[in-house]
CSV table of C-alpha atoms in Angstrom, one decimal:
chain,number,residue,atom,x,y,z
A,46,MET,CA,-0.1,0.1,0.4
A,47,GLU,CA,2.9,2.4,0.9
A,48,GLU,CA,4.5,1.6,-2.5
A,49,ALA,CA,1.4,2.0,-3.9
A,50,THR,CA,0.7,5.5,-2.7
A,51,CYS,CA,3.8,7.3,-2.7
A,52,SER,CA,4.0,6.5,1.4
A,53,PHE,CA,0.0,8.2,1.4
A,54,ASN,CA,1.9,11.2,0.2
A,55,GLU,CA,-1.0,13.9,0.4
A,56,LYS,CA,-0.6,14.3,-3.4
A,57,ASN,CA,-2.8,11.3,-3.8
A,58,LEU,CA,-5.3,12.2,-1.0
A,59,VAL,CA,-8.7,11.8,-2.7
A,60,GLY,CA,-10.9,12.2,0.3
A,61,LYS,CA,-11.2,11.2,3.9
A,62,GLY,CA,-13.5,11.1,6.7
A,63,GLY,CA,-14.9,9.7,9.9
A,64,PHE,CA,-13.5,6.3,9.0
A,65,GLY,CA,-10.1,7.5,7.7
A,66,ARG,CA,-8.6,9.0,4.6
A,67,VAL,CA,-8.5,7.5,1.0
A,68,TYR,CA,-5.8,7.6,-1.4
A,69,ARG,CA,-5.5,7.1,-5.5
A,70,GLY,CA,-3.0,4.9,-5.9
A,71,VAL,CA,-1.4,2.4,-8.5
A,72,LEU,CA,-0.8,-1.5,-8.6
A,73,ARG,CA,2.1,-2.8,-9.4
A,74,SER,CA,0.0,-4.0,-12.6
A,75,GLY,CA,-0.7,-0.3,-13.5
A,76,GLU,CA,-4.3,-0.6,-12.4
A,77,VAL,CA,-5.5,2.9,-11.0
A,78,VAL,CA,-7.5,1.8,-7.2
A,79,ALA,CA,-8.6,4.4,-4.9
A,80,ILE,CA,-7.0,3.2,-1.1
A,81,LYS,CA,-9.1,3.3,2.5
A,82,LYS,CA,-7.0,3.7,5.4
A,83,MET,CA,-7.8,3.2,8.1
A,84,GLU,CA,-6.8,3.1,11.9
A,85,LEU,CA,-7.8,0.9,14.8
A,86,PRO,CA,-8.0,2.8,17.7
A,87,THR,CA,-6.3,1.4,20.6
A,88,PHE,CA,-8.9,1.5,23.2
A,89,LYS,CA,-11.2,-1.0,20.6
A,90,GLU,CA,-8.5,-2.6,18.7
A,91,ALA,CA,-10.6,-6.0,19.2
A,92,GLU,CA,-14.8,-4.4,18.2
A,93,GLY,CA,-12.7,-2.9,15.3
A,94,GLU,CA,-11.1,-5.4,14.4
A,95,ARG,CA,-14.1,-7.6,14.1
A,96,GLU,CA,-16.5,-4.2,12.6
A,97,PHE,CA,-13.5,-4.9,9.9
A,98,ARG,CA,-13.8,-8.2,9.4
A,99,VAL,CA,-17.3,-7.8,9.2
A,100,GLU,CA,-17.6,-5.1,6.8
A,101,VAL,CA,-14.9,-7.0,4.3
A,102,ASP,CA,-17.5,-10.0,4.7
A,103,ILE,CA,-20.6,-7.6,2.9
A,104,LEU,CA,-18.9,-5.7,0.8
A,105,SER,CA,-17.2,-8.3,-1.0
A,106,ARG,CA,-20.3,-9.8,-1.9
A,107,LEU,CA,-21.9,-7.1,-3.3
A,108,GLU,CA,-21.7,-6.5,-6.8
A,109,HIS,CA,-24.4,-4.3,-8.8
A,110,PRO,CA,-22.7,-1.5,-11.8
A,111,ASN,CA,-23.8,0.9,-9.4
A,112,LEU,CA,-22.2,0.0,-6.9
A,113,VAL,CA,-18.2,1.0,-6.3
A,114,SER,CA,-16.5,-2.4,-6.5
A,115,LEU,CA,-14.2,-3.9,-3.5
A,116,ILE,CA,-11.0,-5.1,-4.8
A,117,GLY,CA,-9.0,-6.2,-1.7
A,118,TYR,CA,-8.3,-5.6,1.3
A,119,CYS,CA,-5.3,-5.7,4.0
A,120,ALA,CA,-4.0,-5.6,7.5
A,121,ASP,CA,-1.3,-4.4,9.0
A,122,GLY,CA,-0.6,-3.5,12.1
A,123,LYS,CA,-2.6,-1.2,13.6
A,124,HIS,CA,-4.2,-0.1,10.4
A,125,ARG,CA,-6.2,-1.9,7.8
A,126,PHE,CA,-7.0,-1.0,3.9
A,127,LEU,CA,-9.7,-1.7,1.6
A,128,VAL,CA,-8.6,-1.3,-2.2
A,129,TYR,CA,-11.5,-0.1,-4.4
A,130,GLU,CA,-11.6,0.9,-8.2
A,131,TYR,CA,-10.7,4.7,-9.0
A,132,LEU,CA,-13.5,6.5,-10.7
A,133,GLN,CA,-11.7,9.2,-12.3
A,134,HIS,CA,-14.5,11.9,-12.6
A,135,GLY,CA,-14.5,12.5,-8.2
A,136,ASN,CA,-18.2,12.7,-6.0
A,137,LEU,CA,-21.2,14.1,-7.5
A,138,GLN,CA,-21.4,17.6,-5.0
A,139,ASP,CA,-18.1,18.9,-6.6
A,140,HIS,CA,-20.0,18.5,-10.3
A,141,LEU,CA,-23.2,20.1,-8.6
A,142,ASN,CA,-20.7,22.5,-7.0
A,143,GLY,CA,-19.3,23.5,-10.2
A,144,PHE,CA,-16.0,21.4,-9.2
A,145,GLY,CA,-16.0,19.1,-12.0
A,146,LYS,CA,-14.4,19.4,-15.3
A,147,ALA,CA,-17.6,19.4,-17.5
A,148,LYS,CA,-21.0,21.3,-17.0
A,149,MET,CA,-23.9,18.5,-15.5
A,150,GLU,CA,-27.0,19.5,-17.8
A,151,TRP,CA,-30.1,18.4,-16.7
A,152,PRO,CA,-30.1,14.9,-18.9
A,153,LEU,CA,-26.6,14.0,-17.2
A,154,ARG,CA,-27.9,15.0,-14.1
A,155,LEU,CA,-30.8,12.3,-14.2
A,156,LYS,CA,-28.5,9.4,-15.7
A,157,VAL,CA,-26.7,10.2,-12.4
A,158,ALA,CA,-29.7,10.1,-10.3
A,159,LEU,CA,-30.9,7.3,-12.1
A,160,GLY,CA,-27.9,4.9,-11.3
A,161,ALA,CA,-27.8,6.1,-8.0
A,162,ALA,CA,-31.4,5.3,-6.8
A,163,ARG,CA,-30.2,1.6,-8.7
A,164,GLY,CA,-27.5,1.1,-7.1
A,165,LEU,CA,-29.4,2.1,-3.7
A,166,ALA,CA,-32.2,-0.3,-4.3
A,167,TYR,CA,-30.1,-2.9,-5.2
A,168,LEU,CA,-28.3,-2.0,-1.2
A,169,HIS,CA,-32.1,-1.8,0.3
A,170,SER,CA,-32.9,-5.5,-1.4
A,171,SER,CA,-29.9,-7.1,-1.3
A,172,SER,CA,-30.0,-11.2,-1.6
A,173,ASP,CA,-26.4,-11.5,-1.7
A,174,VAL,CA,-25.3,-11.0,1.7
A,175,GLY,CA,-29.1,-12.2,2.9
A,176,ILE,CA,-30.1,-9.3,4.4
A,177,PRO,CA,-31.3,-5.6,3.4
A,178,ILE,CA,-28.5,-2.9,3.9
A,179,VAL,CA,-29.5,0.6,4.9
A,180,HIS,CA,-26.6,2.8,3.7
A,181,ARG,CA,-27.3,5.7,6.4
A,182,ASP,CA,-24.7,8.0,5.1
A,183,PHE,CA,-26.2,9.0,1.3
A,184,LYS,CA,-25.1,11.6,-0.2
A,185,SER,CA,-23.7,13.6,-2.9
A,186,THR,CA,-20.0,13.2,-1.7
A,187,ASN,CA,-20.7,9.3,-1.6
A,188,ILE,CA,-21.7,9.2,-5.2
A,189,LEU,CA,-18.6,8.7,-7.5
A,190,LEU,CA,-18.8,9.5,-10.7
A,191,ASN,CA,-16.8,6.9,-13.7
A,192,ALA,CA,-15.6,7.8,-17.1
A,193,ASN,CA,-18.9,7.9,-18.6
A,194,PHE,CA,-20.5,9.7,-15.8
A,195,GLU,CA,-22.2,6.8,-14.4
A,196,ALA,CA,-22.8,6.5,-10.9
A,197,LYS,CA,-21.2,4.2,-8.4
A,198,VAL,CA,-22.1,4.1,-4.9
A,199,THR,CA,-19.8,4.1,-2.3
A,200,ILE,CA,-20.6,2.3,1.0
A,201,CYS,CA,-19.0,3.1,3.3
C-alpha cells in the first residue's frame, strides 16, 4: 500500500472522513485504485477488528454496476486498508458545485440520479448478503462518477 500511494503522499489524497482517508494508488499491474486507510483505535482494537472483518465480508459479496467495487483488503499492524476501483470523475457534489471538469446538464443529472437510485435499491433489496442493507450516509459526496459519468454509490 505504501508503494502504491507513494507512502500515502498528500498529493494522492482524494477524500477523508470519519472512517479514514482515501488515497489514489497505482498497483504494480498499473491499475489505478482508491485505497482507504483506517487505523484501529487502541482502546477498541478487538471491536474494530471484528467490525472490519464483517464489513469486508459484506462488501465482498455485493456486486452491482452502480456500486463501487471492493477489489481487496489488507491488515498491517493497527492499520486496515480497503482497495476499491478508482473513479476518475470524483464525487457528484463537486460537479454540482461547479468544481468538476464537465458541466452537468439536466440529462446527465438525470442519468446520475437514476444510477444512484439503482445502486441504493440493490442495497435495500440485497439478497447477496441475505439481509437488506440500509446505507445511512447517502449523499452527493458518496456518489462517485466513472469515465462515462455513470454513478456508483460508495458503501462506506
